Coordinates of N, CA and C in Angstrom, one line a residue:
M952 N 32.4 139.2 141.6 CA 33.1 138.0 141.3 C 34.3 138.0 140.2
K953 N 34.7 139.2 139.6 CA 35.7 139.2 138.9 C 36.9 138.9 139.7
W954 N 37.3 139.3 140.9 CA 38.4 139.0 141.6 C 38.6 137.8 141.9
L955 N 37.5 137.3 142.4 CA 37.6 135.8 143.1 C 37.8 135.0 141.8
Y956 N 37.4 135.2 140.6 CA 37.4 134.5 139.5 C 39.1 134.2 138.9
E957 N 40.0 135.4 139.3 CA 41.3 135.7 138.8 C 41.7 135.0 140.3
I958 N 41.5 134.9 141.3 CA 42.0 133.9 142.3 C 42.2 132.3 142.2
S959 N 40.9 132.4 141.9 CA 40.5 130.9 141.2 C 39.7 130.6 140.2
H960 N 40.5 129.9 138.8 CA 39.5 130.0 138.1 C 39.5 128.5 137.2
N961 N 40.0 127.6 137.8 CA 40.0 126.3 137.2 C 39.7 125.4 138.5
N962 N 39.4 124.2 138.0 CA 39.2 123.1 138.9 C 40.0 121.7 138.5
P963 N 41.2 121.7 138.5 CA 41.8 120.5 138.4 C 41.6 119.2 139.4
L964 N 41.9 118.2 139.0 CA 41.7 116.8 139.3 C 42.6 116.5 140.7
W965 N 42.2 116.4 142.0 CA 43.2 115.9 142.9 C 43.3 114.4 142.9
I966 N 44.5 114.4 142.7 CA 45.1 113.0 142.8 C 46.1 113.0 143.8
S967 N 46.1 111.3 144.7 CA 46.6 111.1 145.6 C 48.3 111.2 145.0
T968 N 49.4 111.6 145.8 CA 50.7 111.1 145.1 C 50.8 109.6 144.9
T969 N 50.2 109.0 145.7 CA 50.4 107.4 145.6 C 50.1 107.1 144.0
D970 N 48.7 107.5 143.9 CA 48.1 107.1 142.7 C 48.7 107.7 141.2
A971 N 49.3 108.7 141.6 CA 50.1 109.8 140.4 C 51.1 108.9 140.0
K972 N 51.7 108.3 141.4 CA 53.0 107.5 140.8 C 52.4 106.2 140.1
T973 N 51.3 105.8 140.5 CA 50.9 104.7 140.0 C 50.9 104.7 138.1
Y974 N 50.2 105.7 138.2 CA 49.9 106.1 136.8 C 50.8 107.0 135.8
G975 N 51.7 107.4 136.8 CA 52.7 108.0 135.9 C 52.3 109.5 135.6
I976 N 51.4 110.3 136.4 CA 51.1 111.6 136.4 C 51.8 112.3 137.1
R977 N 51.7 113.6 136.6 CA 52.5 114.9 137.4 C 51.3 116.0 137.1
T978 N 51.3 117.0 138.2 CA 50.6 117.9 138.3 C 50.7 118.4 136.9
G979 N 49.4 118.9 136.6 CA 49.4 119.9 135.2 C 49.4 119.2 134.0
D980 N 49.4 117.7 134.3 CA 49.2 116.8 133.0 C 48.0 116.7 132.7
L981 N 47.1 116.7 131.7 CA 46.0 116.1 131.1 C 45.7 114.5 131.6
V982 N 44.4 114.7 131.8 CA 43.7 113.3 132.3 C 42.2 112.8 131.9
K983 N 42.2 111.7 131.8 CA 40.7 111.5 131.2 C 40.1 110.9 132.4
V984 N 38.8 111.1 133.1 CA 38.1 110.7 133.8 C 37.0 110.0 133.3
S985 N 36.6 108.5 133.2 CA 35.6 108.1 132.6 C 34.6 107.9 133.7
T986 N 33.2 108.3 133.1 CA 32.2 107.9 134.6 C 31.3 106.4 133.4
E987 N 30.0 106.0 134.2 CA 29.2 105.3 133.3 C 28.6 106.1 131.9
I988 N 28.5 107.1 132.0 CA 27.8 107.4 130.7 C 29.1 108.3 129.8
G989 N 30.0 108.9 130.2 CA 31.1 109.3 129.3 C 32.3 109.9 129.8
Y990 N 32.7 111.0 129.9 CA 33.9 111.2 130.1 C 34.7 112.8 130.1
F991 N 35.4 113.3 130.9 CA 35.9 114.8 130.6 C 37.2 114.7 130.8
V992 N 37.9 115.6 130.3 CA 39.0 115.7 130.2 C 39.8 116.8 130.9
T993 N 40.6 117.3 132.1 CA 40.9 118.0 132.6 C 42.4 117.8 133.4
R994 N 42.8 118.8 134.1 CA 44.4 118.7 134.4 C 44.6 118.1 135.9
A995 N 45.7 117.3 135.9 CA 45.7 116.9 137.4 C 46.5 117.8 138.5
W996 N 46.2 117.7 139.6 CA 46.8 118.3 140.7 C 47.2 117.5 141.8
V997 N 48.7 116.9 142.0 CA 49.0 116.0 142.6 C 49.1 116.2 144.1
T998 N 48.5 115.9 145.1 CA 48.5 116.1 146.5 C 48.1 115.3 147.7
E999 N 48.6 115.8 148.6 CA 48.8 114.9 150.0 C 47.4 114.8 150.6
G1000 N 46.6 115.6 149.8 CA 45.3 116.3 150.5 C 44.2 115.2 150.5
I1001 N 44.4 114.2 149.7 CA 43.0 113.4 149.3 C 43.8 112.2 149.5
R1002 N 42.9 110.9 150.0 CA 43.5 109.8 150.2 C 43.4 108.9 148.6
P1003 N 44.7 108.1 148.5 CA 44.8 107.0 147.9 C 43.3 106.3 147.5
G1004 N 42.8 106.1 146.0 CA 41.9 105.5 145.5 C 40.7 106.3 145.4
V1005 N 40.8 107.8 145.6 CA 39.9 108.4 145.6 C 40.2 110.1 144.8
L1006 N 39.5 110.5 144.0 CA 39.5 111.5 143.0 C 38.5 112.7 143.6
G1007 N 39.1 113.9 143.4 CA 38.3 115.2 143.5 C 38.4 116.5 143.0
M1008 N 37.0 116.8 142.5 CA 37.3 117.8 141.8 C 36.0 118.7 141.9
S1009 N 35.9 120.3 142.1 CA 35.1 120.9 142.4 C 34.2 121.0 141.0
H1010 N 33.0 121.0 141.7 CA 32.0 121.2 140.4 C 31.2 122.8 140.2
H1011 N 32.1 123.6 140.7 CA 31.7 124.9 140.6 C 32.3 126.0 139.6
L1012 N 32.9 125.1 138.7 CA 33.6 125.8 137.5 C 33.5 125.1 136.5
G1013 N 33.9 125.8 135.3 CA 33.7 125.1 134.1 C 32.4 125.4 133.4
R1014 N 31.9 126.4 133.5 CA 30.9 127.0 132.9 C 31.4 127.8 131.0
W1015 N 30.3 127.2 130.6 CA 30.6 127.4 128.9 C 29.6 128.4 128.5
R1016 N 29.8 128.5 127.2 CA 28.9 129.6 126.2 C 29.0 128.7 124.8
L1017 N 28.0 128.9 124.2 CA 27.7 128.7 122.7 C 27.9 129.8 121.4
K1018 N 28.2 131.1 122.4 CA 28.4 132.5 121.2 C 29.4 133.1 121.8
D1019 N 30.2 133.8 121.0 CA 31.4 134.7 121.6 C 31.1 135.5 122.6
E1020 N 30.3 136.3 122.0 CA 29.9 137.6 122.8 C 28.6 137.3 123.9
I1021 N 28.3 136.3 123.8 CA 26.9 136.3 124.7 C 27.0 135.0 125.3
G1022 N 25.9 134.9 126.2 CA 25.8 133.7 127.0 C 26.6 133.2 128.5
G1023 N 27.5 134.1 128.8 CA 27.8 134.0 130.0 C 29.1 134.8 130.4
A1024 N 29.4 135.1 131.4 CA 30.7 136.0 131.6 C 31.6 135.6 130.9
R1025 N 32.4 136.4 130.3 CA 33.5 136.2 129.3 C 34.9 135.9 130.1
N1026 N 35.0 136.3 131.3 CA 35.9 136.0 132.1 C 36.0 134.7 132.9
A1027 N 34.7 134.0 132.5 CA 34.3 132.7 133.3 C 34.0 131.5 132.9
T1028 N 33.6 132.1 131.4 CA 33.2 130.8 130.5 C 34.1 130.4 129.6
A1029 N 34.1 129.3 129.1 CA 34.7 128.8 127.4 C 33.9 129.1 126.6
L1030 N 34.1 129.2 125.4 CA 33.4 128.8 124.1 C 33.6 127.8 123.8
V1031 N 32.5 127.2 123.4 CA 32.3 125.3 123.0 C 31.6 125.3 121.7
N1032 N 31.8 124.4 121.1 CA 30.9 123.7 120.4 C 30.2 122.3 120.6
I1033 N 29.5 121.7 120.4 CA 28.5 120.8 120.8 C 28.0 119.8 119.3
A1034 N 28.7 118.6 119.5 CA 28.4 117.9 118.2 C 27.9 116.7 118.5
R1035 N 26.7 116.1 118.2 CA 25.9 115.4 118.2 C 25.9 113.7 117.2
A1036 N 25.8 112.7 117.7 CA 26.0 111.6 116.9 C 24.9 110.5 117.7
G1037 N 23.5 110.3 117.2 CA 22.7 109.9 117.8 C 22.4 110.4 119.3
P1038 N 22.3 109.1 120.3 CA 22.3 109.8 121.9 C 23.9 110.1 122.3
T1039 N 24.9 110.4 121.8 CA 25.9 110.8 122.3 C 26.4 112.1 121.8
Y1040 N 26.4 113.0 123.0 CA 27.2 114.4 122.7 C 28.1 114.6 123.3
R1041 N 29.1 115.2 122.3 CA 30.5 115.8 122.8 C 30.6 117.2 122.4
M1042 N 31.3 117.8 123.4 CA 31.8 119.4 123.8 C 32.9 119.5 124.0
R1043 N 33.5 120.3 122.9 CA 35.2 120.6 122.7 C 34.8 122.2 123.0
Q1044 N 35.8 122.6 123.8 CA 36.4 123.8 123.9 C 37.2 124.5 123.0
Q1045 N 36.5 125.8 122.4 CA 37.5 126.5 121.3 C 38.7 127.6 121.8
H1046 N 38.0 127.9 123.0 CA 39.2 128.5 123.6 C 38.3 129.3 125.0
G1047 N 39.0 129.4 126.0 CA 38.8 130.2 127.4 C 38.5 131.4 127.4
A1048 N 39.0 132.0 128.6 CA 38.9 133.6 128.9 C 39.9 133.8 128.0
R1049 N 39.7 135.4 127.7 CA 40.3 136.3 126.9 C 40.3 137.4 127.3
P1050 N 41.1 138.5 127.2 CA 41.2 139.9 127.2 C 40.1 140.8 125.9
F1051 N 39.0 141.4 126.6 CA 38.1 142.0 125.6 C 37.9 143.4 126.1
S1052 N 37.5 144.1 125.5 CA 37.1 145.6 125.4 C 35.8 145.7 126.1
S1053 N 35.4 146.4 126.9 CA 34.2 146.8 127.4 C 34.3 148.0 128.4
G1054 N 33.3 148.2 129.0 CA 33.0 149.5 130.0 C 33.7 149.5 131.1
D1055 N 34.5 148.2 131.6 CA 35.2 148.1 132.6 C 36.6 147.8 132.1
P1056 N 37.7 148.3 132.7 CA 39.0 148.5 132.1 C 39.6 147.1 132.6
D1057 N 39.1 146.5 133.5 CA 39.4 145.2 134.2 C 39.4 144.0 133.1
S1058 N 38.6 144.1 132.4 CA 38.3 143.2 131.2 C 39.2 143.0 130.1
R1059 N 40.2 143.8 130.4 CA 41.5 143.8 129.2 C 42.7 143.3 130.0
R1060 N 42.5 143.2 131.4 CA 43.5 142.9 131.8 C 43.4 141.3 132.4
I1061 N 42.7 140.5 131.7 CA 42.4 139.1 132.0 C 43.6 138.6 131.2
W1062 N 44.4 137.4 132.4 CA 46.0 137.0 131.8 C 45.1 135.5 131.8
W1063 N 44.3 135.0 132.5 CA 44.5 133.5 132.5 C 43.4 133.0 131.5
G1064 N 43.4 132.0 131.2 CA 43.1 131.4 129.7 C 42.0 130.2 130.4
E1065 N 42.4 129.0 131.0 CA 41.6 128.1 131.5 C 40.4 128.5 132.4
V1066 N 39.6 127.9 131.9 CA 38.3 128.3 133.2 C 37.9 127.3 133.7
G1067 N 38.1 126.1 133.7 CA 37.7 125.1 134.4 C 36.9 124.2 133.2
V1068 N 36.7 123.0 134.0 CA 35.9 121.6 133.0 C 34.6 121.5 133.7
H1069 N 33.8 121.5 133.0 CA 32.4 121.4 133.2 C 31.8 119.8 133.7
Q1070 N 32.3 119.1 134.5 CA 32.1 117.6 134.8 C 30.8 117.5 135.1
N1071 N 29.9 118.1 135.4 CA 28.5 117.8 135.7 C 27.7 117.0 134.9
L1072 N 28.1 117.4 133.5 CA 27.5 116.8 132.8 C 27.4 115.2 132.6
T1073 N 28.5 114.7 132.8 CA 29.2 113.2 132.7 C 28.8 112.5 133.7
F1074 N 27.7 112.9 134.9 CA 27.4 112.1 136.2 C 25.9 111.7 136.1
P1075 N 25.4 110.7 135.6 CA 24.1 110.3 135.5 C 23.4 110.9 137.0
V1076 N 22.0 111.1 136.9 CA 21.4 111.5 138.0 C 21.1 110.2 138.9
Q1077 N 21.5 110.2 139.9 CA 21.3 108.9 140.7 C 20.7 109.4 142.2
P1078 N 19.5 109.2 142.4 CA 18.9 109.6 143.3 C 18.9 108.7 144.4
D1079 N 19.2 109.2 146.0 CA 19.7 108.6 146.8 C 18.6 107.9 147.7
P1080 N 18.6 106.8 147.5 CA 17.5 105.9 147.9 C 16.3 106.2 148.8
V1081 N 17.0 106.9 150.2 CA 17.0 107.4 151.6 C 16.3 108.8 151.5
S1082 N 17.2 109.9 150.9 CA 17.2 111.6 150.9 C 16.4 111.7 149.9
G1083 N 16.5 111.4 148.6 CA 16.2 111.8 146.9 C 17.2 112.6 146.6
M1084 N 18.3 113.2 147.2 CA 19.3 113.9 147.0 C 20.2 113.2 145.8
H1085 N 20.8 113.9 145.1 CA 21.3 113.3 144.1 C 22.9 112.9 144.7
C1086 N 23.3 111.8 144.2 CA 24.7 110.9 144.7 C 25.7 111.4 143.7
W1087 N 26.6 112.2 144.4 CA 27.6 112.5 143.4 C 28.6 111.7 143.7
H1088 N 29.1 111.1 144.7 CA 30.1 109.9 144.9 C 30.2 108.8 144.0
Q1089 N 30.8 108.7 142.7 CA 30.3 107.8 142.2 C 31.5 106.9 141.6
R1090 N 31.8 105.8 141.2 CA 32.7 105.1 140.5 C 33.3 105.7 139.6
V1091 N 34.5 105.8 139.2 CA 35.1 106.4 138.0 C 36.5 105.4 137.4
R1092 N 37.0 105.8 136.2 CA 37.9 105.2 135.8 C 39.1 106.7 135.6
L1093 N 40.3 106.6 135.7 CA 41.0 107.2 135.6 C 42.4 107.1 134.6
E1094 N 42.8 107.5 133.7 CA 43.6 107.5 132.9 C 44.3 108.7 132.5
R1095 N 45.7 108.6 131.8 CA 46.5 109.5 131.2 C 45.2 109.9 129.6
A1096 N 45.5 111.2 129.4 CA 44.6 111.8 128.4 C 45.7 111.3 127.3
G1097 N 44.6 110.4 125.9 CA 45.2 110.0 124.9 C 45.8 111.4 124.1
P1098 N 46.4 110.9 122.8 CA 46.6 112.3 122.0 C 45.6 113.2 121.0
D1099 N 44.1 112.4 121.4 CA 43.4 113.2 120.6 C 42.6 113.9 121.4
D1100 N 42.8 113.9 122.9 CA 41.9 114.3 123.5 C 42.5 116.0 124.3
R1101 N 41.8 116.9 124.2 CA 41.9 118.4 124.8 C 41.3 118.8 126.0
Y1102 N 42.1 119.5 126.3 CA 41.6 120.3 128.3 C 40.2 120.6 127.7
G1103 N 39.0 120.3 128.4 CA 37.9 120.6 128.5 C 37.0 119.7 127.7
D1104 N 37.4 119.1 127.4 CA 36.6 117.7 126.4 C 35.8 117.0 127.3
I1105 N 34.3 116.8 126.7 CA 33.3 116.1 127.3 C 32.5 115.4 126.3
E1106 N 32.3 113.8 126.5 CA 31.2 113.2 126.0 C 30.4 112.5 126.8
V1107 N 29.3 112.8 126.5 CA 28.1 112.1 127.3 C 27.0 111.0 126.5
D1108 N 26.6 109.7 126.6 CA 25.7 109.2 126.0 C 24.4 109.5 126.8
T1109 N 23.6 109.9 126.3 CA 22.1 110.4 126.9 C 21.5 109.1 127.4
Q1110 N 21.4 108.2 126.5 CA 20.8 106.9 126.3 C 21.1 106.3 127.7
K1111 N 22.5 106.1 128.0 CA 23.1 105.5 129.1 C 22.4 106.1 130.4
A1112 N 22.9 107.5 130.2 CA 22.1 108.3 131.3 C 20.6 108.1 132.1
H1113 N 19.8 108.1 131.0 CA 18.3 107.7 131.2 C 18.4 106.6 132.1
D1114 N 19.1 105.2 131.3 CA 19.2 104.0 132.0 C 19.5 104.0 133.1
A1115 N 20.8 104.6 133.6 CA 20.9 104.7 134.9 C 19.8 105.3 136.1
Y1116 N 19.6 106.5 135.3 CA 18.3 107.0 136.3 C 17.2 106.2 136.8
K1117 N 16.9 105.3 135.6 CA 15.9 104.4 135.8 C 15.7 103.6 136.9
R1118 N 17.3 102.7 136.9 CA 17.7 101.8 137.8 C 17.7 102.4 139.2
W1119 N 18.3 103.7 139.1 CA 18.2 104.2 140.5 C 16.9 104.6 141.2
M1120 N 16.4 104.9 140.6 CA 14.7 104.9 140.2 C 14.1 103.9 141.2
K1121 N 14.6 102.7 140.9 CA 14.0 101.6 141.0 C 14.2 101.3 142.8
L1122 N 15.5 101.8 143.2 CA 15.7 101.7 144.6 C 15.2 102.8 145.5
T1123 N 14.6 103.7 145.0 CA 14.3 104.6 145.9 C 13.1 104.4 146.6
R1124 N 12.6 104.6 147.6 CA 11.6 104.4 148.3 C 10.5 105.6 148.3
P1125 N 9.0 105.9 147.7 CA 8.5 106.8 147.6 C 7.9 107.5 149.0
A1126 N 7.8 108.9 149.0 CA 7.1 109.3 150.2 C 5.7 109.0 150.1
P1127 N 5.2 109.0 151.7 CA 5.6 109.5 152.7 C 6.6 108.2 153.4
G1128 N 7.8 108.8 154.4 CA 8.3 107.9 155.1 C 7.8 107.2 156.0
P1129 N 7.9 105.7 157.2 CA 7.4 105.3 157.9 C 6.5 106.5 159.0
D1130 N 7.6 107.6 159.2 CA 6.8 108.5 160.1 C 5.9 109.3 159.7
G1131 N 5.4 109.2 158.3 CA 4.5 110.3 157.5 C 5.4 111.6 156.8
S1132 N 6.8 111.2 157.0 CA 7.6 112.6 156.5 C 7.8 112.3 154.9
R1133 N 8.1 113.7 154.4 CA 8.9 113.9 152.7 C 9.8 113.3 152.8
R1134 N 11.1 113.4 154.0 CA 12.0 112.9 153.7 C 12.9 112.8 155.3
P1135 N 14.1 111.9 155.6 CA 14.2 111.9 157.1 C 14.7 113.4 157.6
Y1136 N 14.2 113.3 158.6 CA 14.3 114.7 159.7 C 15.6 114.7 160.1
W1137 N 16.4 113.5 160.2 CA 17.7 113.7 161.1 C 18.9 114.0 159.8
F1138 N 18.4 114.1 158.5 CA 19.6 114.2 157.4 C 19.8 115.9 157.8
D1139 N 21.1 116.0 157.8 CA 21.6 117.5 158.3 C 21.6 118.4 157.2
R1140 N 21.2 119.4 157.4 CA 21.0 120.7 156.6 C 21.4 121.9 157.2
P1141 N 22.1 122.5 156.1 CA 22.3 124.2 157.1 C 21.5 124.9 157.8
L1142 N 20.4 125.1 157.0 CA 19.1 125.8 157.5 C 18.1 124.6 157.6
R1143 N 17.8 123.9 158.4 CA 16.8 122.7 158.4 C 15.3 123.6 159.0
P1144 N 14.3 123.5 157.9 CA 13.3 123.8 158.2 C 12.5 123.2 159.8
V1145 N 11.2 123.9 159.8 CA 10.5 123.5 161.2 C 10.0 122.0 160.9
R1146 N 9.6 121.1 161.9 CA 9.7 119.6 161.6 C 8.4 119.4 160.9
E1147 N 7.5 120.5 161.0 CA 6.0 120.4 160.1 C 6.1 120.4 158.9
A1148 N 7.1 121.2 158.6 CA 7.4 121.3 157.0 C 7.7 120.0 156.2
Y1149 N 8.1 119.0 157.2 CA 8.4 117.7 156.7 C 7.3 116.5 156.6
R1150 N 6.0 116.9 157.1 CA 5.4 115.9 157.1 C 4.4 116.0 156.1
L1151 N 3.9 115.0 155.7 CA 3.3 115.0 154.8 C 1.7 114.2 155.0
T1152 N 1.8 113.7 155.9 CA 0.6 113.1 156.9 C 0.4 113.4 158.1
K1153 N -0.7 113.2 158.9 CA -0.7 113.5 160.2 C -0.1 112.5 160.9
P1154 N 0.4 112.7 162.1 CA 0.9 111.4 162.5 C 0.1 110.7 163.6

């Protein structure tokens, strides 16, 4: 993984050129994305590769640890601290990747610092009413980062997260489905189980 992480070690926010012009944002600028339960701060990447009105960001980066020398690969995680005020948690990065000594000489050759932003925490659990899977596509609000915002900042209100989850749970339909299955067989999957694995009751 160390070579792959050197090639791709951060996850900027994809913004269309049209939206970037509207907000006065350029590639590399810090931006704040607010969700129903919190926000995160990351860098912008202005591109023609996404349609106006839509934002995109990989959720496979931004890993973090709470102690400097343990808790995750040091070439791929940021050291953070977490502060709590009631149901609200705030995470702030202390530093990203840094060169360090180890049995692998490549650990002293780390030249990048930013390792991405862990956006997952800022999206409430929203079970899809039909499939039961988490709905990642959610409405957000974009703005330029403020003077007190720093790269990697995350804030989440866990009470708001719980309220959103309960609201979405009321929309879901409990199994079995009308054909006696645990979830729709027509829903596409890379490796679809046999049809019998979907059944909870006999047809």
